[in-house]
XYZ file of C-alpha atoms in Angstrom:
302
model
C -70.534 65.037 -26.394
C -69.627 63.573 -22.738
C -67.230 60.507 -22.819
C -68.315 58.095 -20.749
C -66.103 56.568 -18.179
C -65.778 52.634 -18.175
C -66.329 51.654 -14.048
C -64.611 48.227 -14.826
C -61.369 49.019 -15.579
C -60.200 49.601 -12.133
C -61.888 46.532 -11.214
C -60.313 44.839 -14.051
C -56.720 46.372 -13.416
C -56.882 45.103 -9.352
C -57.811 41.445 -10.441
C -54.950 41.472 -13.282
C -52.608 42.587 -9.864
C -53.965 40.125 -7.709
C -53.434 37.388 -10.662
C -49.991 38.627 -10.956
C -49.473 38.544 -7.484
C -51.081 35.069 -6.924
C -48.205 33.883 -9.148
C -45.728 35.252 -7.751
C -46.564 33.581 -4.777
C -47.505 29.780 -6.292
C -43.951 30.635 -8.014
C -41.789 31.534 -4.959
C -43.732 28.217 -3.225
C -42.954 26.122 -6.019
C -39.114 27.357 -5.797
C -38.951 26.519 -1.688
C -40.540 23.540 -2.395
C -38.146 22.140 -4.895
C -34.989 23.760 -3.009
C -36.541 21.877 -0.353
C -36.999 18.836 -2.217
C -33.054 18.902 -3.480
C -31.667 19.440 0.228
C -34.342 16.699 1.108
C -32.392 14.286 -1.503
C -28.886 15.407 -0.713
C -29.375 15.109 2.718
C -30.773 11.101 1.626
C -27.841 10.747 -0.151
C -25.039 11.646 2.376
C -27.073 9.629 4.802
C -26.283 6.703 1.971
C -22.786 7.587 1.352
C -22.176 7.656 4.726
C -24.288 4.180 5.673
C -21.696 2.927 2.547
C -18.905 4.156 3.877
C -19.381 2.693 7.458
C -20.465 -0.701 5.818
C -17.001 -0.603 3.265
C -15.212 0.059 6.925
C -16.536 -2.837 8.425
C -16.079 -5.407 5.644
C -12.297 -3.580 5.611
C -11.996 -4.621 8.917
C -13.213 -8.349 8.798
C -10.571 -8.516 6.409
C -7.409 -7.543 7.848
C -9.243 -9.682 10.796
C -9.354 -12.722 8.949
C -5.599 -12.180 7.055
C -4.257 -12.172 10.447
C -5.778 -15.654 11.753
C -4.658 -16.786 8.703
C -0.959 -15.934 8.953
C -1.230 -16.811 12.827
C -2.431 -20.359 12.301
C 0.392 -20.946 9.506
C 3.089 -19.487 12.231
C 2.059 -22.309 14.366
C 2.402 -24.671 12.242
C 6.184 -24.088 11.788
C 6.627 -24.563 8.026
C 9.303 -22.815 5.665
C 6.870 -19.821 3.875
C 6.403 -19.877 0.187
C 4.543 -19.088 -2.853
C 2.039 -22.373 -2.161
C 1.141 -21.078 1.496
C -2.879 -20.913 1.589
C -1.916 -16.953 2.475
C 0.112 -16.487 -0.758
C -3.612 -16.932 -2.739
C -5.186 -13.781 -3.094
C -9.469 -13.546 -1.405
C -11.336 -13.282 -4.491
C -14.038 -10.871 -4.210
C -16.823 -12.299 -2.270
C -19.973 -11.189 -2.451
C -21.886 -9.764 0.065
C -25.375 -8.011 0.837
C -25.401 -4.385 -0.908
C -20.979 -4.742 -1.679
C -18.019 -7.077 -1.948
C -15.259 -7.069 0.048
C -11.314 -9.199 -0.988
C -7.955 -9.004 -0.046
C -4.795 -10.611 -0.629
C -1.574 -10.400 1.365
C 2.300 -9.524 0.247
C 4.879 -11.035 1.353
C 7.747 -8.743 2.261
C 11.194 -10.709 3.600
C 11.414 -11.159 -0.156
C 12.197 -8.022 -0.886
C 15.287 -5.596 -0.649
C 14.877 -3.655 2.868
C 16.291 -0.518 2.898
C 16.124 -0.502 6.571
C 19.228 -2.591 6.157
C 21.448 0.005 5.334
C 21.454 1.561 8.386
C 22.508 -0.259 11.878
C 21.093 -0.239 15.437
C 23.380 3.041 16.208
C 21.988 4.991 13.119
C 25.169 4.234 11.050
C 25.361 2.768 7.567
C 26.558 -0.404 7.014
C 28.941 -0.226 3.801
C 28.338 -3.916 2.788
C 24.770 -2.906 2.742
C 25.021 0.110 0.456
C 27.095 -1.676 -1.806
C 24.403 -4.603 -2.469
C 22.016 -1.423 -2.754
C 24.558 -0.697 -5.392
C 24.293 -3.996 -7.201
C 20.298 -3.735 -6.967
C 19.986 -1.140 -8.890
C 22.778 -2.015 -11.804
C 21.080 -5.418 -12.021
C 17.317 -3.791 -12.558
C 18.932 -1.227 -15.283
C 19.529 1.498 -13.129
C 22.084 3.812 -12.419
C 24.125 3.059 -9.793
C 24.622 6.827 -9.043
C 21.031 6.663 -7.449
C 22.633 5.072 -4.347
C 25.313 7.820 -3.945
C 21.961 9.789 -4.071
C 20.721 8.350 -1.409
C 23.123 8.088 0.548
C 23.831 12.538 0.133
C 20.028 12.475 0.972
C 20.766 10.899 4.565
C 23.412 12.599 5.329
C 21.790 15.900 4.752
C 18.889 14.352 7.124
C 20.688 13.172 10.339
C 20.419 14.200 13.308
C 23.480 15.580 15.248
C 24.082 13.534 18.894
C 27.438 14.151 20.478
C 30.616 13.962 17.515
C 28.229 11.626 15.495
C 25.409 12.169 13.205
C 22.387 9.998 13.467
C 21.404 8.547 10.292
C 17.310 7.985 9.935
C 15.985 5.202 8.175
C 13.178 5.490 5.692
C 9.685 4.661 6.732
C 7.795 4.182 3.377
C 9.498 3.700 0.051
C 7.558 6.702 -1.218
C 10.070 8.924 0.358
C 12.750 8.375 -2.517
C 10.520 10.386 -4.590
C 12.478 13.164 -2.674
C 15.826 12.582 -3.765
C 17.659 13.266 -6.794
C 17.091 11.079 -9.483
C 14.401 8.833 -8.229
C 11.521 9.849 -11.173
C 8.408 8.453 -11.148
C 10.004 5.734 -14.030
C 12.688 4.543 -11.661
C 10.089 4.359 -8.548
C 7.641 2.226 -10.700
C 11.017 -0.163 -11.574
C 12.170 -0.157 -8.226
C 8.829 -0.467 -5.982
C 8.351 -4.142 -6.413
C 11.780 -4.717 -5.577
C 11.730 -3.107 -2.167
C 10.350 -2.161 1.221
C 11.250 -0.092 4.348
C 10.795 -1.914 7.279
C 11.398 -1.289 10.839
C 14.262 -3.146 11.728
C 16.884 -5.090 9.570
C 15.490 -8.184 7.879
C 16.540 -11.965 6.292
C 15.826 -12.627 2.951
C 13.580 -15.083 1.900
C 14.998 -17.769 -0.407
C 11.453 -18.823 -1.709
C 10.320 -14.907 -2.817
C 13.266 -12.924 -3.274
C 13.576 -11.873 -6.968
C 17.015 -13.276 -8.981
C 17.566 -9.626 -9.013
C 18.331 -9.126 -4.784
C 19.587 -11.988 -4.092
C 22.008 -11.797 -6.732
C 22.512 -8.432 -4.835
C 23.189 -9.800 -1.821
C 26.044 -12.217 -2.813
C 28.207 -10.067 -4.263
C 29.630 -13.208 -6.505
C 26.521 -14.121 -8.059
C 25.088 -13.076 -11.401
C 21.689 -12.451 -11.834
C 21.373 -15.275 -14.344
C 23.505 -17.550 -12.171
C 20.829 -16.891 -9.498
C 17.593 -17.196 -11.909
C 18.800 -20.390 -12.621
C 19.377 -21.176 -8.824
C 15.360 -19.760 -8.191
C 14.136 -21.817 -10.669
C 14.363 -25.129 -8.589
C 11.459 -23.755 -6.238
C 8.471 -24.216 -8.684
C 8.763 -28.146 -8.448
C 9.840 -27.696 -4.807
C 10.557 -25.082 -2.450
C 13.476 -24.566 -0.469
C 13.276 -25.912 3.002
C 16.124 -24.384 4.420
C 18.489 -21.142 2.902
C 21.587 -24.483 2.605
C 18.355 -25.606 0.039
C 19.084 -23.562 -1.778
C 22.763 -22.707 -1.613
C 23.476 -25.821 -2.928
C 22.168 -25.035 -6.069
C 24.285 -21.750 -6.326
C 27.919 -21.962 -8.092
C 31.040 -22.481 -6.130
C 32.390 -19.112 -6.042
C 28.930 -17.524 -4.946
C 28.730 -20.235 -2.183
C 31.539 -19.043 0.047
C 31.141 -16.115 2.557
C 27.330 -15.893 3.220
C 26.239 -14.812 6.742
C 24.609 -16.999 8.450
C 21.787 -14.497 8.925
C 21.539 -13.447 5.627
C 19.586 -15.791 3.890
C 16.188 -17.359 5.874
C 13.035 -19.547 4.608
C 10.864 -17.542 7.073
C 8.240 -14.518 6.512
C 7.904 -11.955 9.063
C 6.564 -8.959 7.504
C 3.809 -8.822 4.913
C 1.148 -6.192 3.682
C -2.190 -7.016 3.800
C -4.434 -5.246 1.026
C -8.132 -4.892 1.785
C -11.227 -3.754 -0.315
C -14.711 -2.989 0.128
C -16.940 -1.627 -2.389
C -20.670 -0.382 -1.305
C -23.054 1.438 -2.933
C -20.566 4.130 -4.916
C -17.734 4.073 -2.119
C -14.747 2.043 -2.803
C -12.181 1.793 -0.270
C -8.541 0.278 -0.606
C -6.292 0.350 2.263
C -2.940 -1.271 3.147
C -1.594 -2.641 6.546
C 1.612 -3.650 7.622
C 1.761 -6.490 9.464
C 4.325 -7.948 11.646
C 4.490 -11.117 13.767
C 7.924 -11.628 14.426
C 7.125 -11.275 18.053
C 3.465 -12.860 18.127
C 1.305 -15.459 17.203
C -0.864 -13.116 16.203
C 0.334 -10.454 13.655
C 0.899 -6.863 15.083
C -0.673 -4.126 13.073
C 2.416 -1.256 12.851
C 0.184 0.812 10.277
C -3.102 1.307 8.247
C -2.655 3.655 4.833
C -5.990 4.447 2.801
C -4.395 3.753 -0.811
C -7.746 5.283 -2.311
């Protein structure tokens, strides 16, 4: 008996090929097509971040634009600065097409400026390190944290002739390099201070009972709360405001250019949010020499 041979099976085994094949291909097209597709939306969505980003910029800007006329048109008018200035209330956040922007600014001559410590000639002033000394006893501190500091500056200054140059600090973030300053003593010790470019007043209507009682050596902290108190019915015009109100023995012996009622420096904190970027920077501003406040720096805090 002959076995007969089926003709269609070669036919049949080339179309189940070209099926295969034909797959192959609609699956490879498919895969382009929906790795084109995800570039096609990532590329959309950097396009969005960065329209976002440049919008958050902007509204940053307008900010720090309109913090500045404000502390320009309260230099003109002349007036002692204090916690009831129109500048002393934060910007809510206002509301804006696609994001909100706010801002608030902080007053600085309040605080304890380490750029005291040093002089004009890069030399520390003794009278200075020893209120730095009081400053931190009267927050809780040790007081060893100034010796600290003061090894720290020595190790960093610069040689000139028989001297060495001492270098003052230029943000407050740099005691996180010396000995002893942990991240617990920075977070008691940041609202207390600032590092700013020259040597500084102290404003009577901001500073915390804390440096001024640093300041006047004779002074207790609670002797000075008690002093601070009389600004929330009325602030202090003048720094002989408020010495008045300080006991006898702290009342004797303070510089003339120690104490002031007058702001110079202040930060200026500025947000945006758009879209999914958030932006938070900080500026120092400065308009001891000009109406209008001098930017000396922009930081992006996050």
């Amino acid at each position: 008996m002959k076995c007969k041979i089926n003709p269609s099976r070669p036919a049949l085994r080339q179309a189940g090929v070209a099926i295969i094949a034909a797959l192959m291909v609609a699956a490879l097209v498919a895969s382009i097509a929906g790795l084109l597709m995800v570039r096609q939306q990532r590329a959309l969505q950097q396009l969005e971040i960065r329209k976002d980003t440049a919008e958050a910029r902007a509204a940053t800007w307008s900010v720090l634009q309109l913090v500045r006329l404000t502390l320009r048109d309260d230099a003109r008018a002349g007036q002692p600065d204090h916690l009831r200035k129109p500048w002393a209330v934060p910007i809510p956040e206002i509301k804006i097409e696609n994001g909100a922007m706010s801002g608030r600014l902080i007053e600085l001559n309040g605080r304890f400026n380490l750029g005291n410590l040093i002089d004009q000639n890069g030399q520390p002033i003794p009278a200075a390190w020893a209120a730095y000394q009081r400053l931190l006893a009267n927050l809780g501190l040790p007081s060893n944290l100034a010796d600290n500091l003061r090894q720290y500056q020595v190790q960093h200054a610069v040689p000139q002739g028989e001297k060495k140059i001492w270098l003052p600090l230029i943000d407050p973030n740099e005691l996180a390099n010396v000995a002893g300053y942990t991240p617990e003593v920075m977070r008691q010790l940041e609202p207390s201070i600032v590092t700013l470019p020259v040597a500084t007043a102290l404003n009577v209507n901001f500073a915390s009972p804390e440096v001024l009682a640093a300041w006047l050596p004779k002074l207790t902290v609670s002797a000075a709360e008690q002093a601070l108190s009389k600004r929330r019915s009325q602030y202090f015009n003048s720094p002989a405001d408020l010495i008045a109100h300080l006991p006898k023995e702290a009342q004797a012996d303070i510089a003339d250019q120690l104490l002031t009622v007058k702001s110079q420096y202040f930060w200026a904190d500025m947000g945006a949010r758009f879209g999914n970027v958030l932006m938070q920077h900080r500026a120092l501003l400065d308009r001891s020499k000009n109406d209008m406040p001098v930017v000396l720096s922009v930081r992006r805090m996050y």
